[in-house]
Short mmCIF file of C-alpha atoms and ligand atoms in Angstrom, two decimals:
data_model
loop_
_atom_site.label_atom_id
_atom_site.label_comp_id
_atom_site.label_asym_id
_atom_site.label_seq_id
_atom_site.Cartn_x
_atom_site.Cartn_y
_atom_site.Cartn_z
CA MET A 686 -2.04 15.72 -6.83
CA PRO A 687 -2.39 13.72 -3.94
CA ARG A 688 -2.95 9.72 -4.30
CA TYR A 689 -6.03 8.48 -2.28
CA ARG A 690 -5.55 4.95 -0.84
CA TYR A 691 -8.46 2.88 -0.66
CA PRO A 692 -9.16 -0.46 -1.72
CA GLU A 693 -10.67 -0.89 -5.41
CA PRO A 694 -14.35 0.35 -5.38
CA PRO A 695 -16.70 -1.24 -8.29
CA PRO A 696 -16.12 0.77 -11.36
CA SER A 697 -19.81 2.01 -10.83
CA ALA A 698 -18.90 3.50 -7.45
CA ILE A 699 -16.18 6.08 -8.85
CA THR A 700 -16.15 8.39 -11.23
CA PRO A 701 -12.53 9.15 -12.63
CA LYS A 702 -11.67 12.90 -12.31
CA SER A 703 -10.42 12.96 -15.84
CA ALA A 704 -14.10 11.64 -16.94
CA TRP A 705 -16.06 13.94 -14.67
CA LEU A 706 -13.58 16.89 -15.62
CA ASN A 707 -14.12 16.02 -19.66
CA ARG A 708 -18.04 15.47 -18.93
CA ARG A 709 -18.40 18.86 -17.32
CA ARG A 710 -16.56 21.04 -19.81
CA LEU A 711 -18.99 18.74 -22.48
CA MET A 712 -22.09 19.92 -20.42
CA ALA A 713 -21.01 23.35 -19.73
CA GLY A 714 -21.33 23.37 -23.56
CA LEU A 715 -24.82 22.06 -23.59
CA GLY A 716 -26.74 25.03 -21.47
CA ALA A 717 -28.74 24.96 -18.36
CA GLY A 718 -31.65 23.13 -17.09
CA LEU A 719 -29.65 19.56 -16.75
CA ALA A 720 -28.60 18.39 -13.32
CA VAL A 721 -24.89 18.67 -13.59
CA PRO A 722 -22.76 20.39 -11.80
CA SER A 723 -22.99 23.93 -11.81
CA LEU A 724 -19.43 25.74 -13.37
CA ALA A 725 -16.87 26.45 -10.49
CA TRP A 726 -15.91 29.76 -10.36
CA ALA A 727 -12.75 30.93 -11.92
CA ARG A 728 -10.42 30.77 -9.08
CA SER A 729 -7.70 28.01 -8.53
CA LEU A 730 -7.12 26.45 -5.30
CA PRO A 731 -3.09 26.18 -4.06
CA PRO A 732 -2.18 22.61 -3.66
CA ALA A 733 -3.73 20.45 -0.83
CA ALA A 734 -1.68 18.35 1.36
CA PRO A 735 -3.11 14.33 1.69
CA TRP A 736 -3.96 13.97 5.53
CA PRO A 737 -3.02 10.76 6.97
CA GLY A 738 -6.71 10.26 9.31
CA SER A 739 -8.65 10.31 5.86
CA THR A 740 -10.97 7.09 5.57
CA ASP A 741 -9.98 4.50 3.38
CA GLU A 742 -13.64 3.62 2.08
CA PRO A 743 -14.61 4.06 -1.59
CA LEU A 744 -15.87 8.02 -2.73
CA THR A 745 -19.43 8.80 -3.76
CA SER A 746 -18.94 9.40 -7.51
CA PHE A 747 -18.80 13.09 -8.22
CA GLU A 748 -21.85 13.15 -10.16
CA VAL A 749 -23.77 11.68 -7.14
CA ALA A 750 -21.78 14.02 -4.84
CA THR A 751 -22.97 17.05 -6.50
CA GLY A 752 -26.26 16.16 -7.91
CA TYR A 753 -28.12 14.84 -4.80
CA ASN A 754 -27.83 17.77 -2.22
CA ASN A 755 -29.44 19.39 0.52
CA PHE A 756 -29.13 23.41 0.22
CA PHE A 757 -32.90 24.72 0.74
CA GLU A 758 -31.74 27.77 -0.06
CA PHE A 759 -32.03 26.87 -3.55
CA GLY A 760 -35.47 24.15 -2.81
CA THR A 761 -36.15 21.25 -0.94
CA GLY A 762 -35.94 18.67 -3.71
CA LYS A 763 -32.15 16.88 -3.96
CA ASP A 764 -31.90 17.95 -7.49
CA ASP A 765 -32.94 21.42 -6.72
CA PRO A 766 -29.35 22.87 -5.78
CA ALA A 767 -27.51 21.09 -9.10
CA ARG A 768 -30.31 22.47 -11.33
CA LEU A 769 -30.51 26.18 -9.34
CA ALA A 770 -27.15 26.42 -7.64
CA HIS A 771 -25.96 28.67 -10.78
CA SER A 772 -27.21 32.00 -9.36
CA LEU A 773 -24.98 32.04 -6.40
CA ARG A 774 -21.85 34.42 -7.18
CA PRO A 775 -18.94 32.96 -5.07
CA ASP A 776 -16.59 35.30 -6.30
CA PRO A 777 -15.49 37.64 -4.77
CA TRP A 778 -16.37 36.53 -1.22
CA SER A 779 -15.48 37.40 2.16
CA VAL A 780 -15.97 36.14 5.51
CA GLU A 781 -16.46 38.11 8.70
CA VAL A 782 -14.92 36.91 11.99
CA THR A 783 -16.29 38.65 15.05
CA GLY A 784 -17.60 39.09 18.46
CA GLU A 785 -15.64 37.63 21.24
CA VAL A 786 -12.23 37.87 19.38
CA GLU A 787 -8.93 40.29 19.82
CA ARG A 788 -8.79 41.10 16.08
CA PRO A 789 -12.02 41.21 14.54
CA THR A 790 -11.56 40.66 10.66
CA VAL A 791 -13.15 40.58 7.50
CA PHE A 792 -11.42 38.02 5.39
CA ASP A 793 -11.32 37.87 1.59
CA LEU A 794 -11.57 34.27 0.54
CA ASP A 795 -8.29 34.74 -1.23
CA ASP A 796 -6.48 36.15 2.03
CA LEU A 797 -7.91 32.81 3.58
CA LEU A 798 -6.37 31.07 0.47
CA ALA A 799 -3.38 32.24 0.58
CA SER A 800 -2.94 32.33 4.61
CA PHE A 801 -3.84 28.48 5.25
CA ALA A 802 -2.32 25.10 4.66
CA LEU A 803 -4.88 23.20 2.59
CA GLU A 804 -5.29 19.38 3.16
CA GLU A 805 -7.38 16.58 1.21
CA ARG A 806 -9.29 14.95 3.79
CA ILE A 807 -11.83 12.31 2.76
CA TYR A 808 -14.38 12.14 5.21
CA ARG A 809 -18.12 10.69 5.23
CA LEU A 810 -20.58 13.18 5.31
CA ARG A 811 -24.08 11.58 7.32
CA CYS A 812 -27.23 13.28 6.63
CA VAL A 813 -29.83 12.99 9.68
CA GLU A 814 -31.92 11.25 6.67
CA ALA A 815 -30.03 8.03 6.84
CA TRP A 816 -27.72 8.56 3.83
CA SER A 817 -24.04 9.22 3.15
CA LYS A 818 -21.27 10.10 1.21
CA VAL A 819 -17.76 9.89 1.16
CA ILE A 820 -16.15 12.94 -0.42
CA PRO A 821 -12.61 13.80 -0.67
CA TRP A 822 -12.83 17.51 0.75
CA ILE A 823 -10.25 20.00 0.42
CA GLY A 824 -10.13 22.59 3.17
CA PHE A 825 -8.02 23.77 6.71
CA PRO A 826 -8.99 23.52 10.31
CA LEU A 827 -11.54 26.27 11.32
CA ALA A 828 -9.13 26.28 14.60
CA ASP A 829 -6.41 27.93 12.28
CA LEU A 830 -8.47 30.79 11.22
CA LEU A 831 -9.46 31.23 15.31
CA ASP A 832 -6.13 31.07 16.34
CA ALA A 833 -5.27 33.95 13.83
CA VAL A 834 -8.03 36.23 15.14
CA GLY A 835 -7.61 35.03 19.09
CA LEU A 836 -10.48 34.18 21.13
CA THR A 837 -11.13 36.45 24.05
CA SER A 838 -12.00 34.30 27.53
CA ARG A 839 -15.50 34.86 27.20
CA ALA A 840 -15.73 33.02 23.55
CA ARG A 841 -17.84 29.82 24.57
CA TYR A 842 -19.58 29.18 21.21
CA VAL A 843 -19.21 29.83 17.46
CA ALA A 844 -22.26 31.05 15.63
CA PHE A 845 -22.12 30.67 11.49
CA GLU A 846 -24.31 32.20 9.19
CA THR A 847 -24.92 31.43 5.53
CA LEU A 848 -25.45 34.19 2.80
CA TYR A 849 -29.04 36.21 2.94
CA ASP A 850 -29.50 37.38 -0.63
CA PRO A 851 -32.85 36.03 -2.01
CA GLU A 852 -31.75 37.16 -5.37
CA GLN A 853 -28.77 34.74 -5.31
CA MET A 854 -31.07 32.19 -3.53
CA PRO A 855 -34.26 32.44 -4.56
CA ASN A 856 -35.75 29.82 -2.07
CA GLN A 857 -34.85 32.65 0.81
CA THR A 858 -38.27 33.78 -0.29
CA SER A 859 -39.87 30.80 1.60
CA THR A 860 -40.60 30.39 5.17
CA ILE A 861 -39.23 26.79 4.98
CA LEU A 862 -36.63 27.94 7.47
CA ASP A 863 -35.87 31.16 9.18
CA TRP A 864 -33.22 32.71 6.91
CA PRO A 865 -30.36 33.40 6.76
CA TYR A 866 -29.67 29.65 7.80
CA ARG A 867 -27.69 29.55 10.97
CA GLU A 868 -25.39 26.91 12.56
CA GLY A 869 -23.45 26.75 15.70
CA LEU A 870 -20.51 24.73 17.36
CA ARG A 871 -19.43 24.45 21.13
CA ILE A 872 -16.03 26.29 21.14
CA ASP A 873 -14.22 22.70 21.77
CA GLU A 874 -15.83 21.59 18.62
CA ALA A 875 -15.18 24.11 16.56
CA MET A 876 -11.21 24.02 17.74
CA HIS A 877 -11.03 20.57 17.45
CA PRO A 878 -8.45 19.39 14.68
CA LEU A 879 -11.20 17.31 12.51
CA THR A 880 -13.33 20.63 12.14
CA ILE A 881 -12.51 22.04 8.81
CA LEU A 882 -13.37 25.17 6.64
CA ALA A 883 -13.79 23.42 3.29
CA VAL A 884 -13.15 25.03 -0.20
CA GLY A 885 -13.14 22.59 -2.45
CA MET A 886 -13.55 18.66 -3.11
CA TYR A 887 -12.48 16.37 -5.33
CA GLY A 888 -9.32 18.47 -6.48
CA GLU A 889 -11.43 21.59 -7.41
CA VAL A 890 -12.90 24.69 -6.31
CA MET A 891 -16.16 23.88 -4.14
CA PRO A 892 -19.40 23.34 -6.57
CA ASN A 893 -22.13 26.13 -6.07
CA GLN A 894 -24.53 22.93 -4.70
CA ASN A 895 -22.01 21.88 -2.09
CA GLY A 896 -21.44 25.39 -0.39
CA ALA A 897 -19.23 27.50 -2.62
CA PRO A 898 -17.06 29.29 -1.94
CA ILE A 899 -16.59 27.63 2.02
CA ARG A 900 -18.29 25.41 4.39
CA LEU A 901 -18.28 24.05 7.34
CA VAL A 902 -17.27 20.14 7.62
CA VAL A 903 -17.73 18.28 11.15
CA PRO A 904 -17.25 14.78 10.60
CA TRP A 905 -18.65 13.32 13.47
CA LYS A 906 -22.01 15.09 13.37
CA TYR A 907 -25.12 14.83 11.29
CA GLY A 908 -24.87 16.94 8.04
CA PHE A 909 -26.98 19.82 8.53
CA LYS A 910 -24.33 21.38 11.29
CA SER A 911 -21.94 21.43 8.31
CA ILE A 912 -23.39 24.99 7.05
CA LYS A 913 -22.57 25.88 3.43
CA SER A 914 -21.96 29.25 1.67
CA VAL A 915 -20.81 30.95 4.94
CA VAL A 916 -20.09 34.86 5.32
CA ARG A 917 -20.18 34.96 8.69
CA ILE A 918 -18.42 33.57 11.82
CA GLU A 919 -19.18 35.11 15.41
CA LEU A 920 -17.71 34.29 18.60
CA VAL A 921 -20.46 34.35 21.51
CA GLU A 922 -20.90 33.57 25.35
CA ASP A 923 -24.38 32.21 25.13
CA ARG A 924 -25.41 29.08 22.95
CA PRO A 925 -26.80 30.38 19.44
CA ILE A 926 -30.16 29.17 17.81
CA THR A 927 -29.51 27.49 14.72
CA SER A 928 -32.05 27.60 11.73
CA TRP A 929 -33.05 23.83 12.27
CA GLN A 930 -33.58 24.00 15.85
CA ALA A 931 -35.82 26.91 15.46
CA ARG A 932 -37.94 25.23 13.23
CA GLN A 933 -37.97 21.53 14.72
CA PRO A 934 -36.26 21.46 18.24
CA ARG A 935 -37.45 17.70 18.90
CA GLU A 936 -35.72 16.78 15.54
CA TYR A 937 -32.74 18.61 15.43
CA GLY A 938 -30.67 19.04 18.49
CA PHE A 939 -28.08 21.77 19.11
CA PHE A 940 -25.14 18.64 19.06
CA ALA A 941 -26.19 16.86 16.57
CA ASN A 942 -23.67 14.18 17.32
CA VAL A 943 -24.07 11.25 14.85
CA ASN A 944 -25.62 8.54 16.88
CA PRO A 945 -27.09 5.22 16.19
CA THR A 946 -28.60 4.84 19.57
CA VAL A 947 -30.37 8.01 19.50
CA ARG A 948 -33.94 7.90 17.10
CA HIS A 949 -35.30 10.55 14.97
CA PRO A 950 -38.36 11.30 15.88
CA ARG A 951 -39.69 9.95 12.36
CA TRP A 952 -36.97 7.02 11.85
CA HIS A 953 -34.23 4.97 13.30
CA GLN A 954 -30.67 6.01 12.75
CA ALA A 955 -29.13 2.71 13.16
CA THR A 956 -27.90 2.37 9.74
CA GLU A 957 -27.56 4.42 6.56
CA ARG A 958 -27.62 3.92 2.70
CA ARG A 959 -24.24 4.81 1.30
CA LEU A 960 -24.91 7.07 -2.19
CA HIS A 961 -22.20 5.80 -3.84
CA ASP A 962 -23.91 1.88 -4.17
CA GLY A 963 -27.04 1.85 -2.25
CA GLY A 964 -25.65 -0.38 0.11
CA ARG A 965 -26.32 -0.55 3.66
CA ILE A 966 -24.25 -0.11 6.69
CA ARG A 967 -24.46 -0.02 10.29
CA THR A 968 -24.17 3.61 11.44
CA GLU A 969 -20.92 3.77 14.02
CA MET A 970 -21.17 6.22 17.03
CA PHE A 971 -19.89 9.77 16.02
CA ASN A 972 -19.49 8.64 12.41
CA GLY A 973 -16.25 6.58 13.32
CA TYR A 974 -14.67 9.19 15.17
CA ALA A 975 -15.54 7.93 18.86
CA GLU A 976 -11.91 7.97 19.64
CA GLU A 977 -11.12 11.60 18.71
CA VAL A 978 -13.99 13.17 20.19
CA ALA A 979 -16.27 11.25 22.66
CA HIS A 980 -14.44 12.92 25.89
CA LEU A 981 -15.62 16.15 24.36
CA TYR A 982 -19.26 14.78 25.76
CA ALA A 983 -18.20 13.12 28.90
CA GLY A 984 -20.60 13.21 31.55
CA MET A 985 -23.37 14.90 29.02
CA ASP A 986 -26.72 12.38 28.48
CA LEU A 987 -26.35 12.44 24.73
CA ALA A 988 -30.16 11.09 24.44
CA GLU A 989 -30.69 14.38 26.27
CA ASN A 990 -28.09 16.90 24.32
CA PHE A 991 -28.95 14.88 20.90
N1 LIG B 1242 -26.61 27.16 4.08
C1 LIG B 1242 -26.84 25.71 4.11
N2 LIG B 1242 -26.25 24.59 4.72
C2 LIG B 1242 -26.48 23.40 4.36
C3 LIG B 1242 -27.71 23.01 4.26
C4 LIG B 1242 -28.77 24.19 3.81
O1 LIG B 1242 -30.10 23.85 3.58
N3 LIG B 1242 -28.59 25.40 3.66
N4 LIG B 1242 -28.27 21.88 4.45
C5 LIG B 1242 -27.36 21.02 5.57
C6 LIG B 1242 -27.68 19.83 5.09
S1 LIG B 1242 -29.16 18.98 5.82
C7 LIG B 1242 -26.73 18.53 4.52
S2 LIG B 1242 -27.05 16.94 5.00
C8 LIG B 1242 -25.56 18.98 4.14
C9 LIG B 1242 -25.48 18.47 2.46
O2 LIG B 1242 -24.37 18.87 2.22
P1 LIG B 1242 -23.80 18.35 0.57
O3 LIG B 1242 -25.26 18.79 -0.18
O4 LIG B 1242 -22.70 18.70 0.46
O5 LIG B 1242 -24.25 16.85 0.79
O6 LIG B 1242 -25.72 20.75 4.34
C10 LIG B 1242 -25.67 21.28 5.14
N5 LIG B 1242 -25.61 22.55 4.98
MO1 LIG B 1243 -28.98 16.40 6.33
#
């Protein structure tokens, strides 16, 4: 397993993997109804190489990362996904890549795992609600997948869709969002080497409540862009409509770059609460990746294109 290189965090901040694995095994025997991670699916991941660009901040504990979630398909409460996401069946799973591509393909998840080299990347995920987590994700660059199918010259945006199945995702019977959950990126954002499709975290397959079996992670953007349980990726010419934009265009812009200078209409974005210890830190422009991504938005007014 890759070793994390980060300063010694307080013991309360980190759950050693051996401890959470044991706890998970223990809890698995105790039946449903507890706010513990849903059991991972049977599949195991190929080894992941450590990634040199990882943050050295303390990791959020596995319990917090898997017990405090946004996954509206299972409810709007932060503990709903941990309690209810056991009904999601992430195996077998396939992802359709279609639209403006040279070779439209339906990938079985096992093919994706076998075809693309996995890396462990420690990224902060910052929610627009002004909290953040630091998670060791396991995944591969979205660009690797897009390169494999080949883009046509008309591919300008990427539209993503989550599974639609109210039997597996019971809150899809509500009207809180327009289902399936949809998100989108501009093609240069999608091809950026920081953008990954994650299939695991903390050395394990992705827990259901975190978006099993495959989700997007775009580290310089607010968490809602990082769509979970993806079944469809469509390359398109026109900017796609996202679920949050359709619901609240004033609150959730298409670009949604982490930007402490652009207020959410109902609260400021200057600071964020770290979930691992409750401490507040100043929010950084592009979540700390300005050097890598600011050029993508050169000449754009980010207050207008928020
Ligand atoms: N399909 C789907 N993807 C989703 C969401 C959702 O409700 N449904 N919530 C988003 C939001 S608002 C955030 S902050 C992150 C949370 O990821 P986490 O639960 O792994 O912390 O997932 C994002 N992806
Ligand atoms: Mo979020």
